[in-house]
Amino acid sequence: MDTHEKAALELSLVPGIGAWLQSNIWRASPDLAQVLHMSGSELEAIGISKEAGAAIRSRRYRPMAEEILDWAGREKCRLVARGSPEYPALLGEIHDPPLVLYCRGKLEALDRPGVAIVGTRRPTFYGLQMAQGMAYDLAKRDLVVISGLARGVDGAAHRGCLDAGGCTIAVLGCGIDVVYPREHRQLTQQIIGNGLIISEFPPGTSPAPQNFPVRNRIISGIALGTVIVEASEYSGSLITARLAMDQNREVFAVPGNLTSPQSFGPNFLIKQGAKLVQVWRDIVEELPAEVRHGILAKEDSGSAEKPDLELVTEEENSILEMLAYDQPVQFDRILKLSGMGIPQLSELLLNLEMRGRIRQVPGNLYIRVARRPT
Amino acid sequence: MDTHEKAALELSLVPGIGAWLQSNIWRASPDLAQVLHMSGSELEAIGISKEAGAAIRSRRYRPMAEEILDWAGREKCRLVARGSPEYPALLGEIHDPPLVLYCRGKLEALDRPGVAIVGTRRPTFYGLQMAQGMAYDLAKRDLVVISGLARGVDGAAHRGCLDAGGCTIAVLGCGIDVVYPREHRQLTQQIIGNGLIISEFPPGTSPAPQNFPVRNRIISGIALGTVIVEASEYSGSLITARLAMDQNREVFAVPGNLTSPQSFGPNFLIKQGAKLVQVWRDIVEELPAEVRHGILAKEDSGSAEKPDLELVTEEENSILEMLAYDQPVQFDRILKLSGMGIPQLSELLLNLEMRGRIRQVPGNLYIRVARRPT
């Protein structure tokens, strides 16, 4: 008797059985081992071609499945089949979930609430800064950051999450054993150590262009919402955004100057109904109640006592004087200049922010706020 | 017997009768000459204080009204009283229209559809460029551009409109004879020659800070919609936007980078429901049907024949090669490089834009569009 996992793997390896047919098979029979013993006409009835049906019935891909399972055992790769308890519940809700996910890293990442951050492979400095900053801020609120490990925005999102000590998931458009892009070799190792890389493609699959739009549905599919940071007019990130909308997930976008071609995509999506994001709170506010309440309760617990709105202590004033009205300053820089400890400085900044004297912008940057109308 | 205009003027001069009481008076009796002969208790019934009522009944401000009318006759200043055919219909629909508008320039500007463009007095280069560019593009579609003649975004909006040979209205926060800010002396003269300056404040009124929020309701009140270009957190432009929303007028905003404090306001407004503007069409699409149809019909009439989508002529190709994918180029520059005439080049650009090969951004700038997903 074949295990469920092995049956799922074997079916997923049959050429011509793509994402749609995989979900057709699931709808016809979630007992996947059973599918291997269906008659030719039963398989045809669920939309499988004669050729693919013959391949299933002849068990032609059984040896390959066994080989992959052996390989996975040796190479610390976990296979998660649809229907197993580790399979991400949100992914099961999309139109066409894959039967198998190849995973490397901390499997429990799949079980935690996450937000996807995606964008162009050719971002501006602003785009990189926003991707990294937004990922940092979300990771600090214990959200998993999901992205596609591509050059540019994706890489910055993974890095921002890791910088915050967070957990990040990279969804690949190639086999889990293929390093692509090359310059992300080290980043990949860091992600495996602190999060997870996943792929629906069998080991050895090369990063063919047609894999990426397919992969995008998994990025948006395992996320509660997707943030688009920069995307030019024909960027694949706009496809991810459309998929997220089709999957009834939240779509967020970081606005940018009209003169920047990379901001065309996010601005366009906002015009179409995506939520404009200024700070991490704009994202958290749209998440399901149980996730949102947990995060916001934790966030506000440090500040139960309402401070006086007008009085500014000498210490607070020294912080205000380090900040500018027209240029954000990094937390680390304030920390260094102030000579304070992190908890003390954080509380001070929070108090000043609650009183409207300063404002936080993505990337743990702070800016001073003018007190009178200009 | 007093004329309607003279009665309106006299009532508007009485201290303590501000915008709200002026509209109370109008609701009680649109026959304003009649109001001058009301009893003390009748005046009190419409909310006028004893002191103001006594001032009305004693006709204390009649000599001042006559003096202003004389002055206006000499100084080419037209008074437009509420109820007169020249009074802008849209302004009559707000909660608190003024009884009198002092006007200098082309009065017919009040009768044409207009859009307000406002923003901070301290814009970035991007803000100036967008204000001027958006005003230029709207003026080219025969829309009146309305603003507040302030430094920064307002000035750029008036200038952009004038550059396009358009008609612009400046609403002042001081008397119509007061030049403020000083550096806009020449601009004021150009506006009078090609549009209109208006004020509800009597001649000689200095530009006191409290006048500007009051003036803002007239900017949004005579416009079909208001575009916010840049505004920091406590900018008066946000007040104008709120007024426009209260007046049930469209509110538009030009997005910008989160790292720019001047873009905080527009981004925040978009989050609150203002429409994000990428190009002039985004504004025109929200205007009342009769205005919208007129503009779009005219716009598309030059391109009745549908060109082949794929073929690019040699001429078109020479234009494409002048453009970049990542940096917009000014129309005037393309014109110079191409050696073509304006009508020929315009048609060519329109054809390329309709086929998705180029894109126009505010300020009559063009950018090339990548053909394949990146």
XYZ file of C-alpha atoms in Angstrom:
748
model
C 0.000 0.000 0.000
C 1.288 3.459 -0.905
C 1.340 6.189 1.696
C -0.714 9.353 1.063
C 2.486 11.383 0.751
C 4.040 9.023 -1.774
C 0.835 8.900 -3.847
C 0.639 12.699 -3.892
C 4.245 12.890 -5.009
C 3.829 10.274 -7.727
C 0.735 11.998 -9.155
C 2.439 15.416 -9.102
C 5.314 14.021 -11.183
C 3.152 12.894 -14.120
C 3.748 15.231 -17.076
C 0.624 17.103 -18.130
C -0.807 17.161 -14.609
C -0.450 20.803 -13.673
C -1.922 22.848 -10.861
C -5.485 22.736 -12.179
C -5.568 18.973 -12.691
C -3.955 18.424 -9.299
C -6.865 20.225 -7.671
C -9.361 18.376 -9.891
C -7.889 15.118 -8.655
C -8.157 16.302 -5.060
C -11.783 17.302 -5.478
C -12.559 13.900 -7.061
C -10.750 11.934 -4.345
C -8.772 13.327 -1.419
C -7.657 9.734 -0.875
C -4.795 10.065 -3.337
C -3.529 6.474 -2.994
C -6.951 5.494 -4.317
C -6.463 7.598 -7.474
C -3.516 5.428 -8.514
C -5.949 2.536 -8.854
C -8.699 4.337 -10.794
C -9.786 3.050 -14.192
C -8.919 4.911 -17.384
C -12.486 6.192 -17.745
C -12.594 7.366 -14.123
C -9.411 9.366 -14.706
C -10.779 10.797 -17.957
C -13.931 11.860 -16.137
C -11.877 14.182 -13.939
C -10.260 15.791 -16.987
C -7.040 13.801 -17.228
C -5.816 13.106 -20.778
C -5.466 9.550 -22.129
C -1.663 9.850 -22.067
C -1.478 11.114 -18.480
C -4.072 8.535 -17.442
C -1.962 5.749 -18.933
C 1.103 7.082 -17.114
C -0.756 7.030 -13.802
C -2.165 3.555 -14.315
C 1.174 2.089 -15.424
C 2.829 3.557 -12.272
C 5.564 4.858 -14.533
C 6.552 7.574 -12.041
C 6.680 5.345 -8.984
C 10.449 4.816 -9.189
C 11.045 8.542 -9.530
C 8.822 9.213 -6.508
C 10.765 6.674 -4.468
C 14.037 8.158 -5.594
C 12.910 11.645 -4.586
C 11.764 10.410 -1.182
C 15.173 8.824 -0.621
C 16.893 11.986 -1.738
C 14.683 14.117 0.513
C 15.502 11.947 3.505
C 19.205 12.420 2.908
C 19.020 16.137 2.046
C 16.843 17.378 4.911
C 13.990 18.166 2.570
C 10.478 17.626 3.912
C 7.585 16.801 1.609
C 4.220 18.189 2.670
C 1.292 16.664 0.824
C -2.124 18.217 0.532
C -4.277 16.745 3.264
C -1.441 16.374 5.758
C -1.632 18.418 8.988
C 1.433 20.468 7.982
C -0.127 21.632 4.717
C -0.936 25.383 5.052
C -4.671 25.824 5.559
C -4.801 29.106 3.617
C -3.164 27.509 0.588
C -5.848 24.823 0.609
C -8.447 27.559 0.072
C -7.206 28.836 -3.292
C -8.513 27.558 -6.642
C -5.533 25.389 -7.491
C -3.346 24.304 -4.563
C -0.450 21.972 -5.418
C -0.570 18.350 -4.221
C 2.971 18.532 -2.857
C 5.246 21.156 -1.343
C 8.972 20.509 -1.036
C 10.198 22.296 2.095
C 13.512 23.066 3.720
C 13.847 24.795 7.066
C 11.376 25.305 9.911
C 8.142 23.658 8.882
C 6.202 25.400 11.662
C 6.510 28.650 9.644
C 3.638 27.338 7.496
C 1.386 27.362 10.526
C 1.878 31.010 11.467
C 0.094 34.091 10.064
C 2.114 35.702 7.290
C 2.110 38.614 4.892
C 3.700 38.549 1.429
C 5.924 41.385 0.214
C 6.748 41.329 -3.496
C 7.948 43.687 -6.185
C 10.200 44.318 -9.115
C 13.608 42.735 -9.695
C 14.880 46.214 -10.560
C 13.839 48.448 -7.670
C 15.009 51.937 -6.831
C 16.809 52.632 -3.570
C 13.443 53.780 -2.210
C 11.845 50.452 -3.137
C 14.586 48.455 -1.449
C 14.334 50.628 1.644
C 10.539 50.246 1.846
C 10.598 46.462 1.250
C 13.243 45.946 3.873
C 11.624 48.409 6.303
C 8.104 47.042 5.947
C 9.373 43.461 6.351
C 11.311 44.511 9.443
C 8.270 46.179 10.990
C 5.958 43.216 10.269
C 8.504 40.702 11.551
C 8.779 42.700 14.786
C 5.026 42.035 15.172
C 5.646 38.277 14.838
C 4.247 38.054 11.329
C 5.943 35.688 8.884
C 7.168 37.540 5.779
C 6.643 35.628 2.538
C 8.334 36.441 -0.763
C 9.824 34.919 -3.902
C 13.598 35.106 -3.318
C 14.004 37.061 -6.559
C 16.554 39.842 -6.958
C 15.451 43.284 -5.831
C 12.342 43.740 -3.696
C 11.942 40.045 -2.799
C 15.482 39.765 -1.490
C 15.124 42.997 0.495
C 11.903 41.710 2.086
C 13.560 38.460 3.211
C 16.551 40.415 4.557
C 14.415 42.952 6.436
C 12.582 40.096 8.131
C 15.822 38.343 9.098
C 17.256 41.650 10.405
C 14.343 41.828 12.821
C 15.012 38.270 13.983
C 11.829 37.169 12.233
C 10.736 34.117 10.305
C 10.558 34.325 6.510
C 9.306 31.960 3.782
C 10.766 31.968 0.256
C 8.657 30.388 -2.481
C 10.846 29.242 -5.387
C 10.158 29.078 -9.107
C 12.673 26.218 -9.481
C 13.554 22.989 -7.707
C 14.290 23.304 -4.001
C 17.864 22.131 -4.678
C 18.504 24.779 -7.362
C 20.162 27.997 -6.242
C 18.616 30.893 -8.142
C 19.556 33.662 -8.385
C 23.185 32.721 -7.659
C 23.857 35.806 -5.539
C 21.181 34.675 -3.093
C 23.099 31.549 -2.088
C 23.970 32.912 1.349
C 20.518 34.440 1.841
C 18.987 31.041 1.032
C 21.041 29.436 3.804
C 19.968 32.145 6.264
C 16.331 31.603 5.326
C 16.621 27.835 5.837
C 18.108 28.529 9.267
C 15.438 31.022 10.349
C 12.462 30.150 8.221
C 11.559 28.055 5.240
C 12.105 27.692 1.515
C 9.368 25.908 -0.406
C 8.677 24.823 -3.968
C 6.083 22.779 -5.773
C 8.560 21.856 -8.526
C 10.486 18.560 -8.377
C 14.180 18.706 -7.452
C 16.360 19.758 -10.356
C 13.677 21.908 -12.035
C 15.407 24.881 -13.647
C 14.063 28.420 -13.126
C 12.150 28.592 -16.423
C 10.288 31.873 -16.966
C 6.909 30.106 -17.091
C 7.404 28.786 -13.536
C 7.252 32.212 -11.934
C 3.636 33.201 -12.572
C 2.691 29.682 -11.337
C 4.832 30.117 -8.248
C 3.220 33.525 -7.557
C -0.137 31.941 -6.685
C 1.573 30.118 -3.814
C 3.146 33.314 -2.478
C -0.229 35.049 -2.303
C -1.953 31.770 -1.414
C -0.108 31.133 1.859
C -0.324 34.820 2.894
C -3.156 36.674 4.618
C -2.372 39.629 2.383
C 0.145 40.755 -0.203
C 2.061 44.031 -0.243
C 3.335 45.315 -3.605
C 6.336 47.576 -3.137
C 7.522 48.569 -6.598
C 6.409 47.173 -9.944
C 6.676 48.599 -13.409
C 3.868 48.428 -15.898
C 4.326 44.804 -16.982
C 5.814 43.409 -13.802
C 5.035 39.901 -12.578
C 4.191 41.486 -9.207
C 1.020 42.842 -10.765
C 0.102 39.234 -11.585
C 0.675 38.284 -7.946
C -1.561 41.186 -6.915
C -4.309 40.048 -9.268
C -4.010 36.501 -7.977
C -4.299 37.741 -4.393
C -7.471 39.625 -5.335
C -8.856 36.512 -7.080
C -8.045 34.520 -3.926
C -10.005 37.053 -1.837
C -6.881 38.052 0.036
C -6.006 41.617 0.983
C -3.849 43.566 -1.464
C -1.706 46.416 -0.191
C 0.578 48.752 -2.081
C 3.307 51.200 -1.155
C 2.742 54.437 -3.127
C 5.518 56.353 -4.821
C 6.267 59.326 -6.984
C 4.481 59.416 -10.355
C 7.812 60.184 -11.998
C 9.193 56.798 -10.920
C 8.305 54.026 -13.420
C 8.759 51.480 -10.619
C 5.902 53.069 -8.687
C 3.491 52.819 -11.617
C 2.303 49.375 -10.508
C 1.553 50.137 -6.837
C -0.100 53.461 -7.690
C -2.205 51.761 -10.356
C -3.255 49.013 -7.917
C -4.283 51.615 -5.327
C -6.452 53.272 -7.987
C -8.003 49.821 -8.546
C -8.804 49.367 -4.862
C -5.635 48.084 -3.193
C -5.064 49.646 0.232
C -2.382 52.301 0.391
C 0.188 51.488 3.079
C 2.019 54.201 4.996
C 3.016 52.178 8.067
C 2.821 48.548 9.255
C -0.381 49.316 11.158
C -2.207 49.886 7.858
C -1.534 46.227 7.043
C -2.294 44.788 10.474
C -5.622 46.638 10.598
C -6.928 44.577 7.670
C -5.884 41.170 8.989
C -8.414 38.729 10.516
C -9.626 39.804 13.971
C -7.767 37.145 15.984
C -4.417 38.022 14.379
C -5.037 41.776 14.528
C -6.152 41.832 18.161
C -3.172 39.782 19.289
C -0.704 42.124 17.622
C -2.330 45.385 18.656
C -2.891 44.277 22.253
C 0.787 43.380 22.582
C 1.794 46.655 20.924
C -0.243 48.833 23.271
C 0.454 46.931 26.500
C 3.718 48.823 27.029
C 1.898 52.137 27.208
C -1.039 51.706 29.568
C -0.456 54.979 31.405
C -1.475 57.958 29.309
C 1.300 60.565 29.486
C 0.618 64.286 29.674
C 0.130 65.620 26.161
C 1.968 68.901 26.469
C 4.837 68.367 28.870
C 8.099 67.251 27.338
C 10.780 65.995 29.685
C 14.396 67.019 29.294
C 15.172 63.516 28.053
C 12.392 63.624 25.473
C 13.550 67.013 24.340
C 17.054 65.710 23.758
C 15.538 63.053 21.457
C 13.385 65.603 19.616
C 16.488 67.639 18.933
C 18.161 64.662 17.268
C 15.290 64.385 14.793
C 14.604 66.485 11.712
C 11.297 67.695 10.271
C 12.156 66.818 6.693
C 14.351 63.723 6.835
C 13.745 60.472 8.709
C 16.444 59.254 11.100
C 17.213 55.573 11.786
C 16.434 54.124 15.212
C 19.983 52.789 15.503
C 21.378 56.250 14.961
C 19.156 57.765 17.664
C 20.161 54.903 19.946
C 23.815 55.642 19.405
C 23.441 59.416 19.853
C 21.228 59.072 22.930
C 23.418 56.608 24.779
C 20.202 55.047 26.143
C 19.226 51.397 26.290
C 16.809 49.993 23.702
C 13.836 49.530 26.080
C 14.189 53.041 27.490
C 14.532 54.664 24.072
C 11.652 52.605 22.614
C 9.318 53.701 25.366
C 10.376 57.306 24.942
C 9.791 57.211 21.198
C 6.411 55.540 21.641
C 5.351 58.236 24.094
C 6.433 60.995 21.740
C 4.632 59.278 18.840
C 1.408 58.911 20.811
C 1.518 62.626 21.528
C 1.955 63.469 17.857
C 5.422 64.924 18.290
C 7.181 62.381 16.087
C 6.098 59.864 13.488
C 7.498 56.482 12.575
C 8.016 55.582 8.912
C 8.809 52.109 7.551
C 12.268 50.776 8.324
C 12.312 51.869 11.947
C 12.868 55.479 10.901
C 11.618 58.465 12.884
C 10.721 61.959 11.775
C 9.770 65.021 13.791
C 6.301 66.467 13.316
C 5.624 70.213 13.032
C 3.216 71.375 15.743
C 1.434 74.181 13.897
C -0.284 74.295 10.505
C 2.182 75.335 7.819
C -34.069 102.156 -3.107
C -30.872 100.132 -2.685
C -29.762 97.761 -5.413
C -29.373 94.070 -4.549
C -25.612 94.316 -5.055
C -25.266 97.334 -2.778
C -27.387 95.691 -0.072
C -25.288 92.521 -0.227
C -22.124 94.575 0.069
C -23.423 96.648 2.988
C -24.508 93.547 4.928
C -21.179 91.810 4.284
C -19.315 94.785 5.778
C -21.040 94.634 9.179
C -18.557 93.313 11.782
C -19.672 90.058 13.334
C -21.492 88.891 10.205
C -19.260 86.108 8.949
C -19.794 83.368 6.417
C -22.366 81.467 8.485
C -24.544 84.480 9.244
C -24.335 85.621 5.631
C -25.880 82.353 4.548
C -28.443 82.512 7.382
C -29.476 85.926 6.079
C -29.764 84.553 2.546
C -31.933 81.655 3.659
C -34.189 84.027 5.597
C -34.534 86.484 2.713
C -32.791 86.304 -0.655
C -34.165 89.808 -1.197
C -31.200 91.399 0.556
C -32.418 95.009 0.205
C -35.372 93.911 2.305
C -33.085 92.722 5.124
C -31.829 96.286 5.664
C -35.355 97.208 6.706
C -36.027 94.298 9.048
C -36.913 94.932 12.693
C -34.461 94.177 15.481
C -36.391 91.076 16.505
C -36.565 89.808 12.924
C -32.776 90.119 12.672
C -32.324 88.415 16.030
C -34.561 85.579 14.846
C -32.033 84.740 12.130
C -29.192 84.622 14.636
C -27.792 88.147 14.325
C -26.479 89.661 17.560
C -27.989 92.822 19.058
C -24.870 94.834 18.154
C -24.760 93.652 14.543
C -28.520 94.115 14.262
C -28.194 97.709 15.469
C -25.404 98.306 12.946
C -27.601 96.996 10.121
C -30.656 99.015 11.175
C -28.658 102.243 11.623
C -27.199 101.786 8.118
C -23.794 102.543 9.625
C -21.952 100.759 6.792
C -23.837 102.392 3.922
C -21.170 105.073 3.343
C -18.433 102.427 3.304
C -20.398 100.359 0.798
C -20.828 103.391 -1.453
C -17.152 104.206 -1.158
C -16.173 100.647 -2.131
C -18.538 100.715 -5.112
C -16.914 103.968 -6.299
C -13.475 102.505 -5.781
C -14.423 99.323 -7.619
C -15.714 101.332 -10.591
C -12.400 103.190 -10.830
C -10.181 100.151 -10.201
C -11.752 97.642 -12.591
C -13.013 95.508 -9.771
C -16.360 93.783 -10.281
C -18.608 92.916 -7.373
C -20.645 89.735 -7.767
C -23.452 89.402 -5.235
C -25.123 86.136 -4.320
C -28.271 85.875 -6.412
C -26.785 87.630 -9.436
C -26.412 85.633 -12.666
C -22.597 85.874 -12.493
C -22.439 84.241 -9.055
C -20.935 80.734 -9.465
C -23.705 78.142 -9.199
C -21.450 75.558 -7.489
C -20.463 78.040 -4.792
C -24.156 78.643 -4.053
C -24.473 74.949 -3.157
C -22.021 74.888 -0.233
C -23.083 75.379 3.396
C -21.839 78.949 3.745
C -21.398 80.873 0.486
C -20.347 84.529 0.869
C -22.827 87.293 -0.030
C -20.252 89.137 -2.131
C -17.235 88.244 -4.272
C -14.783 90.938 -5.325
C -13.441 90.009 -8.772
C -10.743 91.221 -11.124
C -10.192 89.770 -14.590
C -12.400 87.681 -16.850
C -15.675 87.177 -15.032
C -16.755 84.430 -17.456
C -14.175 82.157 -15.771
C -16.739 81.683 -12.973
C -19.133 80.127 -15.459
C -16.792 77.380 -16.703
C -16.062 73.955 -15.192
C -12.966 74.056 -13.023
C -10.731 71.880 -10.879
C -8.789 73.118 -7.846
C -5.129 72.218 -7.335
C -3.718 73.010 -3.896
C -0.834 72.010 -1.689
C 1.927 73.027 0.629
C 3.784 76.335 0.576
C 7.017 74.349 0.907
C 6.894 71.722 -1.838
C 9.684 69.536 -3.132
C 10.797 69.800 -6.746
C 8.545 66.800 -7.428
C 5.543 68.620 -5.965
C 6.149 71.717 -8.051
C 6.570 69.595 -11.163
C 3.338 67.657 -10.509
C 1.287 70.786 -9.684
C 2.486 72.584 -12.778
C 2.151 69.465 -14.954
C -1.329 68.529 -13.771
C -2.529 72.130 -14.193
C -1.041 72.191 -17.688
C -2.779 68.957 -18.660
C -6.165 70.039 -17.253
C -5.931 73.474 -18.878
C -5.235 71.782 -22.239
C -8.628 70.088 -21.777
C -10.293 73.509 -21.309
C -10.773 73.119 -17.579
C -10.311 76.195 -15.390
C -7.607 75.654 -12.769
C -8.456 77.121 -9.361
C -5.957 77.715 -6.562
C -5.017 80.040 -3.722
C -2.076 82.056 -5.112
C 0.078 80.940 -2.183
C 3.772 80.213 -2.511
C 4.708 76.709 -3.629
C 2.104 74.365 -5.068
C -0.571 77.039 -5.601
C 1.747 79.264 -7.610
C 2.951 76.305 -9.683
C -0.660 75.343 -10.461
C -1.518 78.854 -11.691
C 1.665 78.938 -13.777
C 1.100 75.515 -15.319
C -2.362 76.589 -16.393
C -1.094 79.846 -17.899
C 1.698 77.933 -19.704
C -0.982 75.910 -21.454
C -2.804 79.085 -22.479
C -5.545 78.220 -20.022
C -7.793 80.181 -17.697
C -7.012 80.191 -13.983
C -8.794 81.546 -10.889
C -6.901 82.665 -7.775
C -8.909 82.910 -4.544
C -7.256 85.322 -2.114
C -7.097 85.328 1.681
C -6.728 89.143 1.694
C -8.338 92.146 0.012
C -8.343 92.039 -3.784
C -6.096 95.128 -3.843
C -3.484 93.566 -1.536
C -0.523 91.857 -3.190
C 0.373 88.749 -1.215
C 2.809 87.081 -1.364
C 4.910 89.934 -2.800
C 6.802 87.674 -5.206
C 3.531 86.833 -6.935
C 2.987 90.417 -8.121
C 3.721 89.577 -11.754
C 1.823 86.279 -11.585
C -1.198 88.175 -10.236
C -1.141 90.475 -13.274
C -0.916 87.496 -15.620
C -3.859 85.847 -13.891
C -5.952 89.022 -14.186
C -5.130 89.110 -17.908
C -5.968 85.435 -18.529
C -8.353 84.522 -15.752
C -9.652 85.925 -12.530
C -8.651 86.801 -8.999
C -11.434 86.761 -6.416
C -11.850 87.506 -2.718
C -14.693 87.745 -0.252
C -12.714 90.148 1.944
C -13.185 93.937 1.621
C -10.405 95.939 -0.084
C -7.469 96.588 2.210
C -7.933 93.392 4.260
C -4.490 92.124 5.246
C -3.562 88.442 4.804
C -4.243 87.422 8.408
C -3.658 83.709 9.108
C -7.290 83.163 10.078
C -8.447 84.250 6.604
C -6.899 81.287 4.826
C -9.007 78.426 6.177
C -12.062 80.607 5.416
C -10.799 81.268 1.898
C -10.204 77.535 1.355
C -13.940 76.767 1.332
C -14.289 79.036 -1.708
C -11.462 77.275 -3.567
C -13.119 73.896 -3.136
C -16.582 75.477 -3.398
C -16.213 76.819 -6.949
C -14.444 73.647 -8.153
C -15.932 70.367 -9.359
C -13.098 68.612 -7.553
C -9.917 69.367 -5.651
C -6.488 67.841 -6.245
C -4.018 67.792 -3.327
C -0.446 67.703 -4.585
C 1.791 67.839 -1.527
C 0.815 68.548 2.051
C 2.610 67.806 5.272
C 0.847 66.488 8.325
C -0.652 69.768 9.527
C -1.020 71.514 6.201
C -3.944 73.788 5.417
C -4.398 71.786 2.226
C -5.763 68.941 4.312
C -8.409 71.374 5.564
C -9.284 72.215 1.957
C -9.573 68.495 1.223
C -11.858 67.957 4.193
C -13.989 70.911 3.125
C -14.255 69.488 -0.392
C -15.426 66.172 1.085
C -17.959 67.995 3.285
C -19.164 69.843 0.184
C -19.648 66.498 -1.606
C -17.042 67.396 -4.168
C -14.470 64.969 -5.543
C -11.118 64.843 -3.758
C -8.042 63.711 -5.657
C -4.488 63.292 -4.464
C -1.113 62.849 -6.117
C 0.766 60.049 -4.314
C 4.406 60.256 -3.373
C 7.205 58.436 -1.631
C 6.575 57.548 2.024
C 9.977 59.008 2.854
C 8.847 62.480 1.747
C 7.062 64.366 4.566
C 5.317 66.490 1.918
C 3.607 63.394 0.535
C 2.199 62.379 3.916
C -0.972 64.391 3.330
C -1.895 63.086 -0.130
C -1.055 59.488 0.821
C -3.130 59.810 3.980
C -6.075 61.248 2.020
C -5.909 58.363 -0.468
C -6.067 55.955 2.470
C -9.176 57.865 3.595
C -10.849 57.497 0.205
C -9.495 60.271 -2.011
C -8.872 59.098 -5.575
C -5.240 58.518 -6.493
C -4.286 60.496 -9.595
C -1.665 59.249 -12.040
C -2.746 61.242 -15.103
C -5.272 63.979 -15.977
C -7.730 61.330 -17.209
C -8.117 60.037 -13.642
C -9.559 63.440 -12.738
C -11.715 63.912 -15.815
C -13.277 60.453 -15.358
C -14.867 61.572 -12.071
C -16.333 64.842 -13.345
C -20.068 65.206 -14.124
C -21.100 63.380 -17.311
C -21.652 66.470 -19.469
C -18.180 67.841 -18.702
C -16.488 64.452 -18.976
C -18.095 63.489 -22.271
C -17.224 66.815 -23.865
C -13.563 66.485 -22.941
C -13.129 62.825 -23.815
C -14.989 63.152 -27.138
C -12.706 66.020 -28.147
C -9.650 64.091 -26.977
C -10.463 61.010 -29.007
C -11.702 62.768 -32.151
C -8.165 63.145 -33.471
C -7.735 59.395 -33.530
C -10.827 57.977 -35.197
C -8.908 55.505 -37.325
C -7.597 52.618 -35.282
C -3.969 52.042 -36.162
C -2.457 48.584 -36.477
C -1.318 47.448 -33.033
C 1.959 45.845 -33.991
C 3.343 47.812 -36.904
C 5.565 50.727 -36.030
C 6.405 53.145 -38.807
C 9.893 54.474 -39.287
C 8.735 57.837 -37.990
C 7.218 56.290 -34.878
C 10.349 54.295 -34.292
C 12.465 57.440 -34.396
C 10.254 58.847 -31.608
C 10.464 55.647 -29.555
C 14.230 55.851 -29.731
C 14.181 59.364 -28.259
C 12.353 58.070 -25.193
C 13.722 56.163 -22.222
C 12.155 53.375 -20.165
C 13.142 54.832 -16.825
C 13.039 58.605 -17.188
C 10.239 60.743 -18.652
C 11.103 63.160 -21.470
C 9.402 66.523 -22.016
C 7.174 67.012 -25.054
C 9.096 70.145 -26.027
C 12.320 68.207 -26.080
C 10.862 65.493 -28.316
C 9.458 68.244 -30.535
C 12.882 69.815 -30.889
C 14.679 66.521 -31.515
C 12.065 65.300 -33.998
C 11.926 68.451 -36.084
C 8.198 67.740 -36.592
C 5.276 70.125 -36.243
C 3.174 70.027 -33.081
C 0.044 68.514 -34.684
C 2.037 65.781 -36.421
C 4.012 64.885 -33.299
C 0.921 64.966 -31.081
C -0.911 62.528 -33.344
C 2.093 60.262 -33.430
C 2.442 60.234 -29.638
C -1.270 59.599 -29.189
C -1.092 56.623 -31.560
C 1.885 55.186 -29.720
C 0.134 55.714 -26.377
C -3.049 54.001 -27.553
C -0.968 51.011 -28.573
C 0.678 50.839 -25.163
C 4.144 51.627 -26.461
C 4.543 54.875 -24.518
C 2.827 56.459 -21.544
C 2.171 60.080 -20.721
C 2.886 61.371 -17.208
C 1.820 64.735 -15.794
C 3.610 67.767 -17.196
C 3.400 66.651 -20.812
C 6.181 64.139 -20.203
C 6.463 60.860 -22.072
C 8.035 57.570 -21.072
C 8.619 54.395 -23.061
C 6.862 51.223 -21.944
C 8.577 47.837 -21.788
C 6.779 45.281 -23.966
C 7.476 42.098 -22.007
C 6.997 41.259 -18.336
C 10.119 42.080 -16.341
